CSV table of C-alpha atoms in Angstrom, one decimal:
chain,number,residue,atom,x,y,z
B,1,MET,CA,0.0,0.0,0.0
B,2,LYS,CA,2.8,2.4,0.9
B,3,ARG,CA,4.6,1.5,-2.4
B,4,ALA,CA,1.3,2.2,-4.4
B,5,GLY,CA,0.9,5.5,-2.6
B,6,ARG,CA,4.4,6.6,-3.5
B,7,HIS,CA,3.8,5.7,-7.1
B,8,LEU,CA,0.6,7.7,-7.2
B,9,ALA,CA,2.3,10.7,-5.6
B,10,ALA,CA,5.1,10.6,-8.2
B,11,MET,CA,2.5,10.5,-11.0
B,12,LEU,CA,0.7,13.5,-9.6
B,13,ALA,CA,3.9,15.4,-9.2
B,14,GLY,CA,4.9,14.7,-12.8
B,15,THR,CA,1.5,15.8,-14.0
B,16,LEU,CA,1.8,19.1,-12.1
B,17,LEU,CA,5.3,19.6,-13.5
B,18,VAL,CA,4.1,19.2,-17.0
B,19,GLY,CA,1.2,21.6,-16.4
B,20,GLY,CA,3.6,24.2,-15.0
B,21,CYS,CA,5.9,24.1,-17.9
B,22,GLY,CA,3.2,24.7,-20.5
B,23,LEU,CA,3.2,24.0,-24.3
B,24,PRO,CA,6.1,25.1,-26.5
B,25,ASP,CA,5.8,28.2,-28.7
B,26,VAL,CA,4.5,27.3,-32.2
B,27,ALA,CA,6.9,29.7,-33.8
B,28,GLY,CA,10.0,28.0,-32.4
B,29,LEU,CA,9.6,24.4,-31.2
B,30,PRO,CA,7.7,21.6,-32.9
B,31,LEU,CA,4.0,21.6,-32.3
B,32,PRO,CA,2.1,18.7,-30.7
B,33,GLY,CA,1.1,16.1,-33.3
B,34,GLY,CA,4.3,16.7,-35.3
B,35,ALA,CA,3.2,20.0,-37.0
B,36,PRO,CA,6.1,21.8,-38.6
B,37,SER,CA,7.3,25.1,-37.1
B,38,GLY,CA,7.9,28.3,-39.0
B,39,ASP,CA,5.9,30.8,-41.0
B,40,GLY,CA,2.4,29.8,-42.3
B,41,TYR,CA,-1.0,31.0,-43.4
B,42,HIS,CA,-4.4,30.6,-41.8
B,43,VAL,CA,-7.5,29.0,-43.3
B,44,THR,CA,-11.0,28.6,-41.6
B,45,ALA,CA,-13.0,25.5,-42.2
B,46,GLU,CA,-16.7,25.2,-41.4
B,47,PHE,CA,-18.1,21.9,-40.0
B,48,ALA,CA,-21.5,20.7,-39.0
B,49,ASP,CA,-19.9,18.5,-36.4
B,50,VAL,CA,-16.3,18.3,-35.3
B,51,LEU,CA,-16.8,15.3,-33.0
B,52,ASP,CA,-14.0,15.5,-30.3
B,53,LEU,CA,-11.5,17.5,-32.3
B,54,VAL,CA,-9.3,19.6,-30.0
B,55,PRO,CA,-6.9,22.6,-30.6
B,56,GLN,CA,-3.3,21.7,-31.5
B,57,ALA,CA,-4.6,18.6,-33.5
B,58,ALA,CA,-2.8,17.9,-36.7
B,59,VAL,CA,-3.7,19.1,-40.2
B,60,LYS,CA,-2.7,16.6,-42.9
B,61,VAL,CA,-2.5,16.4,-46.7
B,62,ASP,CA,-2.1,12.9,-48.0
B,63,ASP,CA,-1.3,11.6,-44.5
B,64,VAL,CA,1.5,14.2,-44.2
B,65,THR,CA,1.3,16.7,-41.3
B,66,VAL,CA,1.4,20.2,-42.8
B,67,GLY,CA,-0.2,22.3,-39.9
B,68,SER,CA,-2.2,22.3,-36.8
B,69,VAL,CA,-5.6,23.4,-35.4
B,70,GLU,CA,-5.3,26.8,-33.7
B,71,LYS,CA,-8.8,27.5,-32.6
B,72,ILE,CA,-12.3,26.0,-32.6
B,73,SER,CA,-15.3,28.4,-32.2
B,74,LEU,CA,-19.1,28.2,-32.8
B,75,SER,CA,-21.0,30.5,-35.2
B,76,GLY,CA,-24.7,29.7,-34.8
B,77,TRP,CA,-25.0,25.9,-35.4
B,78,THR,CA,-21.8,25.7,-37.4
B,79,ALA,CA,-18.3,25.0,-35.9
B,80,ARG,CA,-15.5,27.1,-37.3
B,81,VAL,CA,-12.0,25.6,-37.1
B,82,ARG,CA,-9.1,27.8,-37.7
B,83,LEU,CA,-6.1,26.0,-39.3
B,84,ARG,CA,-2.5,27.0,-39.5
B,85,ILE,CA,-0.8,25.6,-42.6
B,86,ALA,CA,2.9,25.7,-43.6
B,87,ARG,CA,3.7,28.4,-46.1
B,88,ASP,CA,5.2,26.0,-48.7
B,89,VAL,CA,2.1,23.9,-48.9
B,90,ARG,CA,0.0,24.7,-52.0
B,91,LEU,CA,-3.6,23.7,-52.1
B,92,PRO,CA,-6.4,24.6,-54.6
B,93,ALA,CA,-9.0,27.2,-53.7
B,94,ASN,CA,-11.7,24.6,-53.9
B,95,ALA,CA,-10.0,22.1,-51.6
B,96,THR,CA,-12.2,20.0,-49.2
B,97,ALA,CA,-11.7,19.4,-45.5
B,98,ALA,CA,-12.7,16.4,-43.4
B,99,VAL,CA,-12.4,15.4,-39.7
B,100,ARG,CA,-10.8,11.9,-39.6
B,101,GLN,CA,-9.2,9.5,-37.1
B,102,THR,CA,-5.7,8.2,-37.1
B,103,SER,CA,-6.8,4.7,-36.0
B,104,LEU,CA,-9.8,2.9,-34.4
B,105,LEU,CA,-9.1,4.6,-31.0
B,106,GLY,CA,-6.6,7.2,-32.2
B,107,GLU,CA,-6.8,11.0,-32.2
B,108,LYS,CA,-8.8,13.2,-34.5
B,109,TYR,CA,-7.2,15.4,-37.2
B,110,VAL,CA,-8.2,17.6,-40.1
B,111,ALA,CA,-7.5,16.2,-43.6
B,112,LEU,CA,-7.3,18.6,-46.6
B,113,ASP,CA,-7.8,17.1,-50.1
B,114,PRO,CA,-8.3,18.3,-53.6
B,115,PRO,CA,-11.9,18.2,-54.9
B,116,ALA,CA,-13.1,14.8,-56.2
B,117,THR,CA,-16.1,16.0,-58.4
B,118,GLU,CA,-14.5,18.9,-60.2
B,119,PRO,CA,-11.0,20.0,-61.4
B,120,PRO,CA,-8.8,22.0,-59.0
B,121,ARG,CA,-8.7,25.7,-59.6
B,122,GLY,CA,-7.0,28.7,-57.9
B,123,ARG,CA,-5.0,28.6,-54.8
B,124,LEU,CA,-5.9,28.5,-51.1
B,125,THR,CA,-4.5,31.7,-49.6
B,126,ASP,CA,-4.3,33.3,-46.1
B,127,GLY,CA,-7.8,34.1,-44.7
B,128,ALA,CA,-9.6,31.7,-47.1
B,129,VAL,CA,-12.7,29.8,-45.9
B,130,VAL,CA,-13.6,26.3,-46.7
B,131,PRO,CA,-17.5,26.4,-46.7
B,132,LEU,CA,-19.8,23.9,-45.1
B,133,ALA,CA,-20.6,22.4,-48.5
B,134,ARG,CA,-17.0,21.2,-48.9
B,135,THR,CA,-16.4,19.7,-45.4
B,136,ARG,CA,-17.4,16.4,-43.9
B,137,ARG,CA,-16.6,14.1,-41.0
B,138,ALA,CA,-15.8,10.4,-40.7
B,139,ALA,CA,-18.1,7.9,-38.9
B,140,GLU,CA,-17.4,7.3,-35.2
B,141,VAL,CA,-16.6,3.8,-33.9
B,142,GLU,CA,-19.7,4.1,-31.7
B,143,GLU,CA,-21.9,4.8,-34.7
B,144,VAL,CA,-20.5,1.8,-36.5
B,145,LEU,CA,-21.1,-0.5,-33.5
B,146,VAL,CA,-24.6,0.8,-33.0
B,147,ALA,CA,-25.4,0.1,-36.7
B,148,LEU,CA,-23.9,-3.3,-36.5
B,149,GLY,CA,-25.9,-4.0,-33.3
B,150,MET,CA,-29.1,-3.0,-35.0
B,151,LEU,CA,-28.4,-5.2,-38.0
B,152,LEU,CA,-27.6,-8.2,-35.8
B,153,ASN,CA,-30.4,-7.8,-33.3
B,154,GLY,CA,-33.4,-6.4,-35.3
B,155,GLY,CA,-32.1,-5.7,-38.7
B,156,GLY,CA,-33.4,-8.8,-40.5
B,157,LEU,CA,-30.3,-11.0,-40.5
B,158,ALA,CA,-32.5,-14.1,-39.9
B,159,GLN,CA,-34.7,-13.1,-42.8
B,160,LEU,CA,-31.6,-12.8,-45.0
B,161,LYS,CA,-30.8,-16.5,-44.2
B,162,THR,CA,-34.3,-17.5,-45.3
B,163,ILE,CA,-34.1,-15.4,-48.5
B,164,ASN,CA,-30.7,-17.0,-49.3
B,165,GLU,CA,-32.0,-20.5,-48.8
B,166,GLU,CA,-35.2,-19.9,-50.9
B,167,LEU,CA,-33.1,-18.2,-53.6
B,168,ALA,CA,-30.7,-21.2,-53.8
B,169,LYS,CA,-33.7,-23.5,-54.1
B,170,ALA,CA,-35.2,-21.4,-56.9
B,171,LEU,CA,-32.0,-21.2,-58.9
B,172,ASP,CA,-31.1,-24.9,-58.4
B,173,GLY,CA,-31.0,-26.4,-61.9
B,174,ARG,CA,-31.8,-23.1,-63.6
B,175,GLU,CA,-28.3,-21.6,-63.7
B,176,PRO,CA,-28.3,-21.1,-67.5
B,177,GLU,CA,-31.6,-19.3,-67.5
B,178,ALA,CA,-30.5,-17.1,-64.5
B,179,LYS,CA,-27.3,-16.3,-66.3
B,180,ASP,CA,-29.1,-15.4,-69.4
B,181,ALA,CA,-31.5,-13.2,-67.4
B,182,LEU,CA,-28.6,-11.4,-65.8
B,183,HIS,CA,-27.1,-10.8,-69.2
B,184,GLN,CA,-30.3,-9.4,-70.5
B,185,LEU,CA,-30.6,-7.2,-67.4
B,186,ASP,CA,-27.1,-6.0,-68.0
B,187,THR,CA,-28.0,-5.1,-71.6
B,188,PHE,CA,-31.2,-3.4,-70.3
B,189,VAL,CA,-29.3,-1.4,-67.7
B,190,GLY,CA,-26.6,-0.5,-70.2
B,191,GLY,CA,-29.3,0.8,-72.6
B,192,LEU,CA,-30.8,2.9,-69.8
B,193,ASP,CA,-27.3,4.3,-69.0
B,194,GLN,CA,-26.8,5.3,-72.6
B,195,GLN,CA,-30.2,7.0,-72.7
B,196,LYS,CA,-29.6,8.7,-69.3
B,197,ALA,CA,-29.7,12.2,-70.8
B,198,ASP,CA,-33.0,11.4,-72.7
B,199,ILE,CA,-34.5,9.9,-69.6
B,200,VAL,CA,-33.6,13.0,-67.6
B,201,ARG,CA,-34.9,15.2,-70.3
B,202,ALA,CA,-38.2,13.3,-70.4
B,203,VAL,CA,-38.5,13.4,-66.6
B,204,ASP,CA,-37.9,17.2,-66.7
B,205,SER,CA,-40.5,17.6,-69.5
B,206,LEU,CA,-42.9,15.5,-67.4
B,207,ASP,CA,-42.2,17.7,-64.4
B,208,ARG,CA,-43.0,20.8,-66.5
B,209,LEU,CA,-46.2,19.2,-67.7
B,210,THR,CA,-47.3,18.3,-64.3
B,211,GLY,CA,-46.5,21.8,-63.2
B,212,GLN,CA,-48.7,23.2,-66.0
B,213,LEU,CA,-51.5,20.8,-65.1
B,214,SER,CA,-51.2,21.8,-61.4
B,215,ARG,CA,-51.5,25.4,-62.3
B,216,GLN,CA,-54.6,24.7,-64.4
B,217,ARG,CA,-56.2,22.4,-61.9
B,218,ASP,CA,-59.3,24.6,-61.7
B,219,VAL,CA,-59.7,24.7,-65.5
B,220,ILE,CA,-59.3,20.9,-65.7
B,221,GLY,CA,-61.8,20.4,-62.9
B,222,THR,CA,-64.3,22.6,-64.7
B,223,ALA,CA,-63.7,20.7,-68.0
B,224,LEU,CA,-64.2,17.3,-66.3
B,225,GLY,CA,-67.3,18.6,-64.6
B,226,SER,CA,-68.7,19.8,-68.0
B,227,LEU,CA,-68.1,16.3,-69.4
B,228,ALA,CA,-70.5,14.7,-67.0
B,229,PRO,CA,-73.8,15.8,-68.7
B,230,GLY,CA,-72.4,14.7,-72.1
B,231,LEU,CA,-71.4,11.3,-70.7
B,232,THR,CA,-74.9,11.0,-69.2
B,233,VAL,CA,-76.5,11.6,-72.6
B,234,LEU,CA,-74.2,9.1,-74.3
B,235,GLU,CA,-75.1,6.6,-71.6
B,236,ASP,CA,-78.8,7.2,-72.2
B,237,GLN,CA,-78.4,6.8,-76.0
B,238,ARG,CA,-76.1,3.8,-75.9
B,239,GLU,CA,-78.6,1.6,-77.6
B,240,GLN,CA,-79.3,4.0,-80.4
B,241,LEU,CA,-75.6,4.5,-81.0
B,242,THR,CA,-75.1,0.8,-81.1
B,243,LEU,CA,-77.9,0.3,-83.7
B,244,ALA,CA,-76.6,3.2,-85.8
B,245,LEU,CA,-73.1,1.7,-85.9
B,246,THR,CA,-74.5,-1.7,-86.7
B,247,ALA,CA,-76.6,-0.2,-89.5
B,248,LEU,CA,-73.5,1.7,-90.8
B,249,GLY,CA,-71.6,-1.5,-91.0
B,250,GLU,CA,-74.4,-3.1,-93.0
B,251,LEU,CA,-74.5,-0.1,-95.3
B,252,GLY,CA,-70.8,-0.4,-95.9
B,253,ARG,CA,-71.2,-4.1,-96.8
B,254,VAL,CA,-74.0,-3.3,-99.2
B,255,GLY,CA,-72.1,-0.4,-100.7
B,256,THR,CA,-69.1,-2.6,-101.2
B,257,GLN,CA,-71.3,-5.1,-103.1
B,258,VAL,CA,-72.8,-2.3,-105.3
B,259,VAL,CA,-69.3,-0.9,-106.1
B,260,ASP,CA,-68.0,-4.4,-107.0
B,261,GLN,CA,-70.9,-5.2,-109.2
B,262,SER,CA,-71.0,-1.8,-111.0
B,263,ARG,CA,-67.3,-1.4,-111.3
B,264,ASP,CA,-67.1,-2.2,-115.0
B,265,ASP,CA,-70.0,0.1,-115.8
B,266,THR,CA,-68.6,2.9,-113.7
B,267,LEU,CA,-65.2,2.7,-115.4
B,268,ALA,CA,-66.9,2.6,-118.9
B,269,SER,CA,-68.9,5.7,-117.9
B,270,LEU,CA,-65.8,7.5,-116.7
B,271,ARG,CA,-64.0,6.7,-120.0
B,272,ALA,CA,-66.9,8.0,-122.0
B,273,VAL,CA,-66.9,11.2,-120.0
B,274,GLN,CA,-63.2,11.7,-120.4
B,275,PRO,CA,-63.4,13.3,-124.0
B,276,ILE,CA,-66.1,15.7,-122.8
B,277,LEU,CA,-64.0,16.7,-119.9
B,278,GLU,CA,-60.9,17.2,-122.1
B,279,GLN,CA,-62.9,19.5,-124.4
B,280,LEU,CA,-64.2,21.4,-121.4
B,281,VAL,CA,-60.7,21.9,-120.3
B,282,LYS,CA,-59.7,23.1,-123.7
B,283,ALA,CA,-62.6,25.5,-123.7
B,284,GLY,CA,-61.2,27.2,-120.7
B,285,ASP,CA,-62.9,30.6,-119.9
B,286,ALA,CA,-64.9,30.5,-123.1
B,287,LEU,CA,-67.5,28.3,-121.6
B,288,PRO,CA,-68.5,30.5,-118.7
B,289,LYS,CA,-68.4,33.6,-120.9
B,290,SER,CA,-70.6,31.9,-123.5
B,291,LEU,CA,-73.1,30.9,-120.7
B,292,ASP,CA,-73.2,34.5,-119.5
B,293,PHE,CA,-73.8,35.8,-123.1
B,294,MET,CA,-76.5,33.1,-123.7
B,295,LEU,CA,-78.8,34.6,-121.2
B,296,THR,CA,-79.0,37.9,-123.1
B,297,PHE,CA,-78.4,36.7,-126.7
B,298,PRO,CA,-78.3,38.5,-129.2
B,299,PHE,CA,-77.4,41.4,-126.9
B,300,PRO,CA,-74.3,41.6,-124.8
B,301,PRO,CA,-74.5,40.8,-121.0
B,302,ASN,CA,-74.5,44.5,-120.0
B,303,ILE,CA,-77.8,45.0,-121.9
B,304,THR,CA,-79.6,44.8,-118.6
B,305,GLY,CA,-78.4,48.2,-117.6
B,306,ALA,CA,-79.9,49.7,-120.8
B,307,ILE,CA,-83.4,48.2,-120.3
B,308,VAL,CA,-85.9,50.7,-119.1
B,309,GLY,CA,-89.4,49.3,-118.9
B,310,ASP,CA,-90.2,47.9,-122.3
B,311,PHE,CA,-87.6,50.0,-124.1
B,312,VAL,CA,-83.9,49.3,-124.6
B,313,ASN,CA,-81.5,52.2,-124.9
B,314,LEU,CA,-78.8,51.4,-127.5
B,315,GLY,CA,-75.9,53.6,-128.5
B,316,ALA,CA,-73.5,53.2,-131.5
B,317,THR,CA,-70.1,54.7,-132.1
B,318,ALA,CA,-68.9,55.2,-135.7
B,319,ASP,CA,-65.3,55.9,-136.6
B,320,LEU,CA,-65.6,58.0,-139.8
B,321,ASP,CA,-62.0,59.0,-139.9
B,322,ALA,CA,-61.2,58.9,-143.6
B,323,PRO,CA,-57.5,57.9,-143.3
B,324,THR,CA,-58.4,55.0,-141.1
B,325,ILE,CA,-61.1,53.8,-143.5
B,326,LEU,CA,-58.7,54.0,-146.4
B,327,SER,CA,-55.9,52.2,-144.4
B,328,ASN,CA,-58.3,49.4,-143.6
B,329,LEU,CA,-59.3,49.1,-147.3
B,330,LEU,CA,-55.7,49.1,-148.4
B,331,VAL,CA,-54.8,46.4,-146.0
B,332,ALA,CA,-57.8,44.3,-146.9
B,333,THR,CA,-57.2,44.5,-150.7
B,334,ALA,CA,-53.4,44.2,-150.6
B,335,PRO,CA,-51.9,40.9,-151.9
B,336,ALA,CA,-50.7,38.5,-149.2
B,337,GLY,CA,-47.1,37.3,-149.1
B,338,PRO,CA,-43.8,39.2,-149.1
B,339,ALA,CA,-43.3,42.2,-151.4
B,340,PRO,CA,-41.6,41.4,-154.7
B,341,ALA,CA,-37.9,42.1,-154.7
B,342,ALA,CA,-36.5,44.9,-156.8
B,343,THR,CA,-34.4,42.6,-158.9
B,344,GLY,CA,-36.8,39.7,-159.0
B,345,GLY,CA,-35.9,36.0,-158.8
B,346,ALA,CA,-35.5,33.1,-161.3
B,347,GLN,CA,-38.3,30.7,-161.4
B,348,PRO,CA,-37.4,27.0,-161.5
B,349,GLY,CA,-37.8,25.5,-165.0
B,350,LYS,CA,-38.3,28.9,-166.8
B,351,SER,CA,-35.9,31.2,-168.5
B,352,ASN,CA,-36.0,34.3,-170.6
B,353,PRO,CA,-33.7,34.4,-173.6
B,354,GLY,CA,-33.6,38.1,-173.7
B,355,THR,CA,-32.2,38.4,-170.2
B,356,GLY,CA,-29.6,35.6,-170.3
B,357,GLY,CA,-31.8,32.9,-168.7
B,358,LYS,CA,-33.2,35.1,-166.0
B,359,SER,CA,-36.8,36.1,-165.5
B,360,PRO,CA,-37.7,39.7,-166.2
B,361,THR,CA,-37.7,42.1,-163.3
B,362,LYS,CA,-41.1,43.1,-162.1
B,363,PRO,CA,-41.5,46.7,-161.0
B,364,PRO,CA,-42.5,47.2,-157.4
B,365,VAL,CA,-46.1,47.8,-156.6
B,366,THR,CA,-46.5,51.5,-155.8
B,367,THR,CA,-49.6,53.4,-154.7
B,368,PRO,CA,-50.2,57.1,-154.5
B,369,PRO,CA,-49.0,58.6,-151.3
B,370,LEU,CA,-51.5,58.9,-148.5
B,371,PRO,CA,-51.7,61.2,-145.6
B,372,GLY,CA,-49.0,60.7,-143.0
B,373,VAL,CA,-51.4,59.2,-140.5
B,374,LEU,CA,-51.8,56.0,-142.6
B,375,PRO,CA,-49.5,53.0,-142.8
B,376,LEU,CA,-47.0,53.4,-145.6
B,377,PRO,CA,-48.3,51.6,-148.7
B,378,CYS,CA,-44.8,51.1,-150.1
B,379,LEU,CA,-43.8,48.8,-147.3
B,380,PRO,CA,-44.3,45.0,-147.7
B,381,VAL,CA,-47.7,43.7,-146.5
B,382,GLY,CA,-47.6,40.5,-144.5
B,383,GLY,CA,-44.0,39.8,-145.4
B,384,VAL,CA,-41.0,39.0,-143.3
B,385,LEU,CA,-38.4,41.8,-142.9
B,386,PRO,CA,-34.9,40.2,-142.9
B,387,PRO,CA,-32.2,41.5,-140.4
B,388,GLY,CA,-30.7,44.8,-141.6
B,389,TRP,CA,-33.7,45.6,-143.8
B,390,GLN,CA,-33.8,49.1,-145.4
B,391,PRO,CA,-36.9,50.7,-146.9
B,392,PRO,CA,-36.9,50.8,-150.8
B,393,SER,CA,-36.1,53.9,-152.7
B,394,GLY,CA,-38.8,56.5,-152.6
B,395,CYS,CA,-40.3,55.0,-149.4
B,396,ASP,CA,-39.1,57.2,-146.6
B,397,LEU,CA,-40.0,56.3,-143.0
B,398,PRO,CA,-41.3,59.0,-140.7
B,399,LYS,CA,-38.7,61.0,-138.9
B,400,GLY,CA,-37.5,59.2,-135.8
B,401,CYS,CA,-38.8,55.8,-137.0
B,402,THR,CA,-36.2,53.1,-136.8
B,403,LEU,CA,-36.1,49.4,-136.3
B,404,LEU,CA,-34.2,48.7,-133.1
B,405,PRO,CA,-32.2,45.4,-133.3
B,406,PRO,CA,-32.6,42.8,-130.6
B,407,GLY,CA,-30.7,43.5,-127.4
B,408,SER,CA,-30.5,47.3,-128.0
B,409,VAL,CA,-31.8,49.8,-125.4
B,410,ALA,CA,-35.3,50.9,-126.5
B,411,PRO,CA,-36.3,54.5,-125.7
B,412,PRO,CA,-39.5,55.2,-123.7
B,413,GLY,CA,-42.6,54.7,-125.8
B,414,SER,CA,-41.1,52.1,-128.1
B,415,LEU,CA,-43.1,49.0,-129.2
B,416,LEU,CA,-41.9,45.4,-129.0
B,417,PRO,CA,-44.3,43.5,-131.3
B,418,PRO,CA,-45.5,40.3,-129.6
B,419,GLY,CA,-44.1,37.3,-131.5
B,420,GLY,CA,-42.5,39.7,-133.9
B,421,ILE,CA,-45.9,40.4,-135.7
B,422,VAL,CA,-46.6,44.1,-136.1
B,423,PRO,CA,-50.1,45.0,-134.7
B,424,PRO,CA,-52.3,47.8,-136.1
B,425,GLY,CA,-51.4,51.4,-135.2
B,426,THR,CA,-47.9,51.7,-136.8
B,427,VAL,CA,-46.6,52.9,-140.1
B,428,PHE,CA,-46.0,49.2,-141.0
B,429,PRO,CA,-49.0,47.3,-142.3
B,430,PRO,CA,-50.5,45.0,-139.7
B,431,GLY,CA,-49.2,41.5,-140.0
B,432,THR,CA,-45.7,42.4,-141.0
B,433,VAL,CA,-43.2,40.0,-139.4
B,434,LEU,CA,-40.1,41.3,-137.8
B,435,PRO,CA,-37.1,39.4,-136.6
B,436,PRO,CA,-37.7,38.2,-132.9
B,437,GLY,CA,-36.7,40.9,-130.4
B,438,THR,CA,-36.9,43.8,-132.9
B,439,ALA,CA,-38.6,46.9,-131.5
B,440,LEU,CA,-40.2,49.9,-133.2
B,441,SER,CA,-39.1,53.3,-132.0
B,442,PRO,CA,-41.8,55.8,-130.9
B,443,GLY,CA,-41.6,57.6,-134.3
B,444,CYS,CA,-43.1,54.4,-136.0
B,445,LEU,CA,-46.3,54.6,-134.0
B,446,LEU,CA,-49.5,56.3,-135.4
B,447,PRO,CA,-51.4,58.7,-133.3
B,448,PRO,CA,-54.3,56.8,-131.5
B,449,ALA,CA,-57.8,57.4,-132.8
B,450,THR,CA,-59.9,59.3,-130.3
B,451,GLY,CA,-63.3,58.6,-131.9
B,452,ALA,CA,-64.4,62.2,-131.2
B,453,VAL,CA,-67.1,63.7,-133.4
B,454,THR,CA,-66.7,67.3,-134.4
B,455,GLY,CA,-69.9,67.7,-136.3
B,456,ARG,CA,-68.3,69.6,-139.2
B,457,GLN,CA,-69.7,69.2,-142.6
B,458,GLY,CA,-67.9,69.0,-146.0
B,459,GLY,CA,-67.9,67.4,-149.3
B,460,LEU,CA,-65.9,64.5,-150.8
B,461,PRO,CA,-62.7,66.7,-151.3
B,462,ASP,CA,-62.8,67.5,-147.7
B,463,VAL,CA,-63.1,63.8,-146.8
B,464,LEU,CA,-60.2,62.8,-149.0
B,465,GLY,CA,-58.1,65.7,-147.7
B,466,GLY,CA,-58.3,64.6,-144.1
B,467,GLY,CA,-61.8,63.8,-143.2
B,468,LEU,CA,-63.9,66.0,-141.1
B,469,LEU,CA,-61.2,66.6,-138.6
B,470,PRO,CA,-60.9,70.2,-137.4
């Protein structure tokens, strides 16, 4: 007993001696836990639970001590741990911190690691804070033992034995089928993994759809409530609807028989109608116009505006312009075909001894000059003017009248005959054919007829001298 008391006193004295000496200075001597001495920088880590972590605990990177815990404080429900790290230790700005244990019953320390879910970036500097989202703690031995006790006592371990035995009985003799099922399951899971993005997109779309439906719940409820009367009516008329559908099916069957039996006759009728339809298509707009004119034949369709009671107001316009009348007579009586050439041409099979085997030259057809408002009678009627054509001698075109070759710039007011055929209203006789693309300058156009009546009187010399124009 005395020896035990002496040992106890020695232990107490040693304890008091250590307490009186105190801890070494962190700037000079090594720190507890093996932390290096010297200059360093400070980092604050936030933890939801620091377990039994104490000041002067080690700070490690890859199980190498690089600093120590200087201070542990509380900010609300969050523990703030101030760490002192050696100056030469470089860590990324998004580093993570965790409270771990050296062994099963060892001391706690703070482990700093690079991020596992994202690439490192930046650098951890003095005064930096590792937020709560990047910190965690390891499981305690007590927690592991409690979980193991729950599993062994009431966690269903006996049920696992029963499940294992029944599963062995079910798979006995069916190993190939089970293996094939596992292969198919692996293929199915692989397909799901490949379509992960599509599945996530579909789930997001379904979430948006359900959100829209949730916001329109009242409208959907009103719509469903409005369907109730209609469903009631359909329920009351179920028998009639059934009979109608049955009758419609019978009608379809009879219609099919009719179509099958009359198919040949129908096709023959359609073939017979085809020529009529083709002629109607060729008629185009002429058919509806003729039907419109048929109702008022022999008068035009606008005759209805002139009917007053049992009278019809009719009006007539007569163009008594003498130059126009003479021009029309000249064109009507002129011979068709190109104008005879000045030198003539040899006719096959005929010769003239007096001219050295050539046919005699026929003089050009000339007519007395008419007023300047008529087409020139000396020009060919109904002929084709070759490229580079020049009027014959004694037949002068009006001043400013030229034939513009194809591709030239036509001045304003020029006329490009459609199809190369000269229309009425020019110095050339109507029907004269020009090379395609040839245009008539404004000087080749005749002044338009106004149809005005002056009411002047005169004799035949006045008519031949220019009509009854003022």
